[in-house]
Amino acid sequence: NTVYDFGDAFIYLLSRVNSDMTLYINYAQYTWYDHGKQPNKNFFTETTGIQIVNGIEYDGTTQERAYQIQTSDQLARVIYLVNSNLSYTNANGSFFYKDAFYKIISDAIDLETKFWSPIGGYAGTSFDGTIFSGTDDYRTTTHRTIKNIYMDPYEITLSNGVVISNLAQFATGIGFIGKSVNGLISNVKLNNVNVVYERETSTNIGGYIGYADGARVFNGQITDGTFTLNTESVAGSIIGYADNGSTIFKVSSNTNFVINSNNCYVGGLVGNNNGLVNASYYNGKIVNNNINVVGGLVGYNNGIINMSYVNANISTASLNNVGVIVGFEKLPSEIINSYFVTGKLDDGVNPPYSGTNEKPVGSWIEDNEDYDIELVGVQDSYKGFNFENIYTMTNNGPVHFAPVFDYTSA
């Protein structure tokens, strides 16, 4: 006699009725991708890719002609167009929607009513374009917000044996964007990002991008959220796997992690870094309940971390490959001008580690002797700072400066 009410977030299908009138109902997640399958006639003409807003024509081919995104319905349609690898043709040529420019013009887009489906990363697709708000130099301190992102790509078995299952497989990555090749997301804030991962196969999980192949996240913020990992995965609140020179610049994250599985690579910002983490910081709590590679900024680092900062409470079942800044460092790689707040690492057995007892890097392997870990230190005085104005790190404290910086090529 139990009644389950999941509202609009699930699809209900009556499978059979027994002679005693017992109803058997199948449940499946109803995602924004499912919603986006329905053509949005008020968005644009999809065969030509032409959108007209206030008499101005846009076709997504340049930043100035970027599609104007104002509603969750429009964003859902973008998921469908990208994940279906669809193209359009007009007087300017032929183009794929995955390569287009999209500008968020609404102050906030709320995704609370349905489960999120990553843009790209489904069935071999990727998002290789640009999603942005603000001005074209990426220096604005005003962000457009996308809020209430729920990603539950796993099965739930209820007390009466009913199974809720998300049938869509995003093998490459899970995030706001599942997979991006040379794409860019800039000046977009994510609020209330919640991911619960429990499947049979490993994947890459990030708040912004699950798997980034030469992709970039600039001037971003995640103001709150929780990542719960019940299956082996590579996860970071910004990017799960940052490959082939992928870059995050001037981003911040206030999120938490709960790691119940083993064999995970987890970082406060990036799970596996083969790129650049620059002028960024993480603030949050990481609970590691198993044997994993865990770092306050980066889990596994094979790239560069520069001018970045972490204030993470890390409680861990094992200290192996767990560090306040990096869990595992593959050398040669670089950690430069980066700091952490002391007294935040606790294995539940020894007194909380602090000062000289702490491990900025959990462990490392040397490819050769040419490596650089410099100015990694303890700076309790930095716990209140942010990157609304950029700071460089020195042993004498933060120094303000306003650099001339080419954001588009960072």
PDB file of N, CA and C in Angstrom, residues 94-147:
ATOM      1  N   SER A  94      27.482  25.265 -43.491  1.00  0.00           N
ATOM      2  CA  SER A  94      26.919  24.144 -42.741  1.00  0.00           C
ATOM      3  C   SER A  94      27.680  23.993 -41.425  1.00  0.00           C
ATOM      4  N   PHE A  95      26.941  23.738 -40.350  1.00  0.00           N
ATOM      5  CA  PHE A  95      27.528  23.733 -39.015  1.00  0.00           C
ATOM      6  C   PHE A  95      26.865  22.663 -38.154  1.00  0.00           C
ATOM      7  N   PHE A  96      27.589  22.233 -37.114  1.00  0.00           N
ATOM      8  CA  PHE A  96      27.022  21.329 -36.121  1.00  0.00           C
ATOM      9  C   PHE A  96      26.678  22.126 -34.869  1.00  0.00           C
ATOM     10  N   TYR A  97      25.599  21.738 -34.230  1.00  0.00           N
ATOM     11  CA  TYR A  97      25.193  22.425 -32.998  1.00  0.00           C
ATOM     12  C   TYR A  97      26.210  22.234 -31.883  1.00  0.00           C
ATOM     13  N   LYS A  98      26.980  21.151 -31.918  1.00  0.00           N
ATOM     14  CA  LYS A  98      27.977  20.911 -30.886  1.00  0.00           C
ATOM     15  C   LYS A  98      29.122  21.928 -30.936  1.00  0.00           C
ATOM     16  N   ASP A  99      29.286  22.612 -32.085  1.00  0.00           N
ATOM     17  CA  ASP A  99      30.378  23.575 -32.247  1.00  0.00           C
ATOM     18  C   ASP A  99      29.931  25.025 -32.058  1.00  0.00           C
ATOM     19  N   ALA A 100      28.671  25.238 -31.739  1.00  0.00           N
ATOM     20  CA  ALA A 100      28.106  26.585 -31.757  1.00  0.00           C
ATOM     21  C   ALA A 100      28.417  27.369 -30.479  1.00  0.00           C
ATOM     22  N   PHE A 101      28.113  28.668 -30.532  1.00  0.00           N
ATOM     23  CA  PHE A 101      28.218  29.563 -29.391  1.00  0.00           C
ATOM     24  C   PHE A 101      26.828  29.732 -28.777  1.00  0.00           C
ATOM     25  N   TYR A 102      26.769  29.643 -27.432  1.00  0.00           N
ATOM     26  CA  TYR A 102      25.514  29.797 -26.711  1.00  0.00           C
ATOM     27  C   TYR A 102      25.730  30.797 -25.580  1.00  0.00           C
ATOM     28  N   LYS A 103      24.874  31.803 -25.517  1.00  0.00           N
ATOM     29  CA  LYS A 103      24.998  32.835 -24.486  1.00  0.00           C
ATOM     30  C   LYS A 103      23.813  32.765 -23.525  1.00  0.00           C
ATOM     31  N   ILE A 104      24.120  32.606 -22.229  1.00  0.00           N
ATOM     32  CA  ILE A 104      23.084  32.596 -21.201  1.00  0.00           C
ATOM     33  C   ILE A 104      22.714  34.050 -20.899  1.00  0.00           C
ATOM     34  N   ILE A 105      21.460  34.424 -21.165  1.00  0.00           N
ATOM     35  CA  ILE A 105      21.052  35.821 -20.969  1.00  0.00           C
ATOM     36  C   ILE A 105      20.088  35.994 -19.804  1.00  0.00           C
ATOM     37  N   SER A 106      19.584  34.890 -19.261  1.00  0.00           N
ATOM     38  CA  SER A 106      18.720  34.979 -18.087  1.00  0.00           C
ATOM     39  C   SER A 106      19.580  35.041 -16.830  1.00  0.00           C
ATOM     40  N   ASP A 107      19.119  35.791 -15.819  1.00  0.00           N
ATOM     41  CA  ASP A 107      19.884  35.864 -14.576  1.00  0.00           C
ATOM     42  C   ASP A 107      20.043  34.499 -13.933  1.00  0.00           C
ATOM     43  N   ALA A 108      19.013  33.653 -14.033  1.00  0.00           N
ATOM     44  CA  ALA A 108      19.083  32.316 -13.446  1.00  0.00           C
ATOM     45  C   ALA A 108      18.164  31.374 -14.216  1.00  0.00           C
ATOM     46  N   ILE A 109      18.665  30.181 -14.496  1.00  0.00           N
ATOM     47  CA  ILE A 109      17.874  29.114 -15.103  1.00  0.00           C
ATOM     48  C   ILE A 109      17.772  27.988 -14.087  1.00  0.00           C
ATOM     49  N   ASP A 110      16.555  27.626 -13.717  1.00  0.00           N
ATOM     50  CA  ASP A 110      16.314  26.640 -12.672  1.00  0.00           C
ATOM     51  C   ASP A 110      16.000  25.283 -13.297  1.00  0.00           C
ATOM     52  N   LEU A 111      16.770  24.250 -12.914  1.00  0.00           N
ATOM     53  CA  LEU A 111      16.614  22.906 -13.489  1.00  0.00           C
ATOM     54  C   LEU A 111      16.031  21.910 -12.485  1.00  0.00           C
ATOM     55  N   GLU A 112      15.355  22.411 -11.468  1.00  0.00           N
ATOM     56  CA  GLU A 112      14.964  21.582 -10.332  1.00  0.00           C
ATOM     57  C   GLU A 112      13.968  20.487 -10.686  1.00  0.00           C
ATOM     58  N   THR A 113      13.113  20.692 -11.670  1.00  0.00           N
ATOM     59  CA  THR A 113      11.977  19.792 -11.862  1.00  0.00           C
ATOM     60  C   THR A 113      12.329  18.466 -12.527  1.00  0.00           C
ATOM     61  N   LYS A 114      13.517  18.343 -13.120  1.00  0.00           N
ATOM     62  CA  LYS A 114      13.879  17.109 -13.826  1.00  0.00           C
ATOM     63  C   LYS A 114      15.356  16.792 -13.608  1.00  0.00           C
ATOM     64  N   PHE A 115      15.722  15.530 -13.827  1.00  0.00           N
ATOM     65  CA  PHE A 115      17.115  15.151 -13.738  1.00  0.00           C
ATOM     66  C   PHE A 115      17.883  15.718 -14.935  1.00  0.00           C
ATOM     67  N   TRP A 116      19.110  16.148 -14.654  1.00  0.00           N
ATOM     68  CA  TRP A 116      19.935  16.739 -15.708  1.00  0.00           C
ATOM     69  C   TRP A 116      20.550  15.653 -16.575  1.00  0.00           C
ATOM     70  N   SER A 117      20.646  15.921 -17.863  1.00  0.00           N
ATOM     71  CA  SER A 117      21.389  15.086 -18.799  1.00  0.00           C
ATOM     72  C   SER A 117      22.571  15.896 -19.303  1.00  0.00           C
ATOM     73  N   PRO A 118      23.787  15.386 -19.190  1.00  0.00           N
ATOM     74  CA  PRO A 118      24.949  16.153 -19.635  1.00  0.00           C
ATOM     75  C   PRO A 118      24.869  16.537 -21.106  1.00  0.00           C
ATOM     76  N   ILE A 119      25.396  17.707 -21.426  1.00  0.00           N
ATOM     77  CA  ILE A 119      25.533  18.141 -22.816  1.00  0.00           C
ATOM     78  C   ILE A 119      26.798  17.492 -23.364  1.00  0.00           C
ATOM     79  N   GLY A 120      26.664  16.587 -24.336  1.00  0.00           N
ATOM     80  CA  GLY A 120      27.819  15.857 -24.852  1.00  0.00           C
ATOM     81  C   GLY A 120      28.183  14.687 -23.953  1.00  0.00           C
ATOM     82  N   GLY A 121      28.972  13.781 -24.484  1.00  0.00           N
ATOM     83  CA  GLY A 121      29.397  12.615 -23.729  1.00  0.00           C
ATOM     84  C   GLY A 121      28.487  11.428 -23.897  1.00  0.00           C
ATOM     85  N   TYR A 122      27.398  11.595 -24.624  1.00  0.00           N
ATOM     86  CA  TYR A 122      26.445  10.497 -24.826  1.00  0.00           C
ATOM     87  C   TYR A 122      26.670   9.873 -26.194  1.00  0.00           C
ATOM     88  N   ALA A 123      26.853   8.540 -26.217  1.00  0.00           N
ATOM     89  CA  ALA A 123      26.995   7.789 -27.474  1.00  0.00           C
ATOM     90  C   ALA A 123      28.066   8.388 -28.381  1.00  0.00           C
ATOM     91  N   GLY A 124      29.198   8.750 -27.790  1.00  0.00           N
ATOM     92  CA  GLY A 124      30.329   9.237 -28.576  1.00  0.00           C
ATOM     93  C   GLY A 124      30.313  10.705 -28.923  1.00  0.00           C
ATOM     94  N   THR A 125      29.312  11.453 -28.465  1.00  0.00           N
ATOM     95  CA  THR A 125      29.243  12.875 -28.792  1.00  0.00           C
ATOM     96  C   THR A 125      30.083  13.703 -27.831  1.00  0.00           C
ATOM     97  N   SER A 126      30.354  14.947 -28.217  1.00  0.00           N
ATOM     98  CA  SER A 126      31.038  15.894 -27.335  1.00  0.00           C
ATOM     99  C   SER A 126      30.540  17.288 -27.638  1.00  0.00           C
ATOM    100  N   PHE A 127      30.656  18.179 -26.634  1.00  0.00           N
ATOM    101  CA  PHE A 127      30.342  19.587 -26.857  1.00  0.00           C
ATOM    102  C   PHE A 127      31.646  20.325 -27.086  1.00  0.00           C
ATOM    103  N   ASP A 128      31.800  20.910 -28.274  1.00  0.00           N
ATOM    104  CA  ASP A 128      33.061  21.529 -28.657  1.00  0.00           C
ATOM    105  C   ASP A 128      32.917  23.030 -28.887  1.00  0.00           C
ATOM    106  N   GLY A 129      31.804  23.588 -28.472  1.00  0.00           N
ATOM    107  CA  GLY A 129      31.546  25.007 -28.692  1.00  0.00           C
ATOM    108  C   GLY A 129      31.819  25.833 -27.452  1.00  0.00           C
ATOM    109  N   THR A 130      31.021  26.895 -27.265  1.00  0.00           N
ATOM    110  CA  THR A 130      31.213  27.844 -26.174  1.00  0.00           C
ATOM    111  C   THR A 130      29.881  28.150 -25.509  1.00  0.00           C
ATOM    112  N   ILE A 131      29.863  28.098 -24.182  1.00  0.00           N
ATOM    113  CA  ILE A 131      28.723  28.555 -23.393  1.00  0.00           C
ATOM    114  C   ILE A 131      29.238  29.660 -22.485  1.00  0.00           C
ATOM    115  N   PHE A 132      28.622  30.825 -22.556  1.00  0.00           N
ATOM    116  CA  PHE A 132      29.166  31.952 -21.810  1.00  0.00           C
ATOM    117  C   PHE A 132      28.061  32.938 -21.450  1.00  0.00           C
ATOM    118  N   SER A 133      28.416  33.875 -20.608  1.00  0.00           N
ATOM    119  CA  SER A 133      27.587  35.045 -20.357  1.00  0.00           C
ATOM    120  C   SER A 133      28.528  36.224 -20.171  1.00  0.00           C
ATOM    121  N   GLY A 134      27.985  37.425 -20.164  1.00  0.00           N
ATOM    122  CA  GLY A 134      28.825  38.591 -19.937  1.00  0.00           C
ATOM    123  C   GLY A 134      29.536  39.066 -21.184  1.00  0.00           C
ATOM    124  N   THR A 135      30.641  39.745 -20.980  1.00  0.00           N
ATOM    125  CA  THR A 135      31.369  40.371 -22.073  1.00  0.00           C
ATOM    126  C   THR A 135      32.350  39.405 -22.705  1.00  0.00           C
ATOM    127  N   ASP A 136      32.899  39.806 -23.852  1.00  0.00           N
ATOM    128  CA  ASP A 136      33.742  38.880 -24.596  1.00  0.00           C
ATOM    129  C   ASP A 136      35.166  38.781 -24.056  1.00  0.00           C
ATOM    130  N   ASP A 137      35.542  39.600 -23.032  1.00  0.00           N
ATOM    131  CA  ASP A 137      36.902  39.473 -22.502  1.00  0.00           C
ATOM    132  C   ASP A 137      36.939  38.619 -21.240  1.00  0.00           C
ATOM    133  N   TYR A 138      35.782  38.079 -20.792  1.00  0.00           N
ATOM    134  CA  TYR A 138      35.705  37.156 -19.671  1.00  0.00           C
ATOM    135  C   TYR A 138      36.179  37.761 -18.350  1.00  0.00           C
ATOM    136  N   ARG A 139      36.162  39.085 -18.242  1.00  0.00           N
ATOM    137  CA  ARG A 139      36.626  39.730 -17.012  1.00  0.00           C
ATOM    138  C   ARG A 139      35.483  40.140 -16.096  1.00  0.00           C
ATOM    139  N   THR A 140      34.255  39.939 -16.505  1.00  0.00           N
ATOM    140  CA  THR A 140      33.136  40.390 -15.721  1.00  0.00           C
ATOM    141  C   THR A 140      33.071  39.657 -14.390  1.00  0.00           C
ATOM    142  N   THR A 141      32.594  40.342 -13.350  1.00  0.00           N
ATOM    143  CA  THR A 141      32.349  39.694 -12.067  1.00  0.00           C
ATOM    144  C   THR A 141      30.877  39.329 -11.927  1.00  0.00           C
ATOM    145  N   THR A 142      30.094  39.560 -12.973  1.00  0.00           N
ATOM    146  CA  THR A 142      28.695  39.185 -12.985  1.00  0.00           C
ATOM    147  C   THR A 142      28.529  37.853 -13.702  1.00  0.00           C
ATOM    148  N   HIS A 143      27.942  36.900 -13.005  1.00  0.00           N
ATOM    149  CA  HIS A 143      27.736  35.578 -13.579  1.00  0.00           C
ATOM    150  C   HIS A 143      26.246  35.324 -13.791  1.00  0.00           C
ATOM    151  N   ARG A 144      25.899  34.650 -14.868  1.00  0.00           N
ATOM    152  CA  ARG A 144      24.571  34.079 -15.003  1.00  0.00           C
ATOM    153  C   ARG A 144      24.576  32.737 -14.278  1.00  0.00           C
ATOM    154  N   THR A 145      23.467  32.390 -13.655  1.00  0.00           N
ATOM    155  CA  THR A 145      23.419  31.218 -12.786  1.00  0.00           C
ATOM    156  C   THR A 145      22.545  30.123 -13.368  1.00  0.00           C
ATOM    157  N   ILE A 146      23.043  28.899 -13.308  1.00  0.00           N
ATOM    158  CA  ILE A 146      22.254  27.711 -13.604  1.00  0.00           C
ATOM    159  C   ILE A 146      22.179  26.923 -12.305  1.00  0.00           C
ATOM    160  N   LYS A 147      20.983  26.702 -11.801  1.00  0.00           N
ATOM    161  CA  LYS A 147      20.855  26.176 -10.449  1.00  0.00           C
ATOM    162  C   LYS A 147      20.030  24.897 -10.394  1.00  0.00           C
TER     163      LYS A 147
END
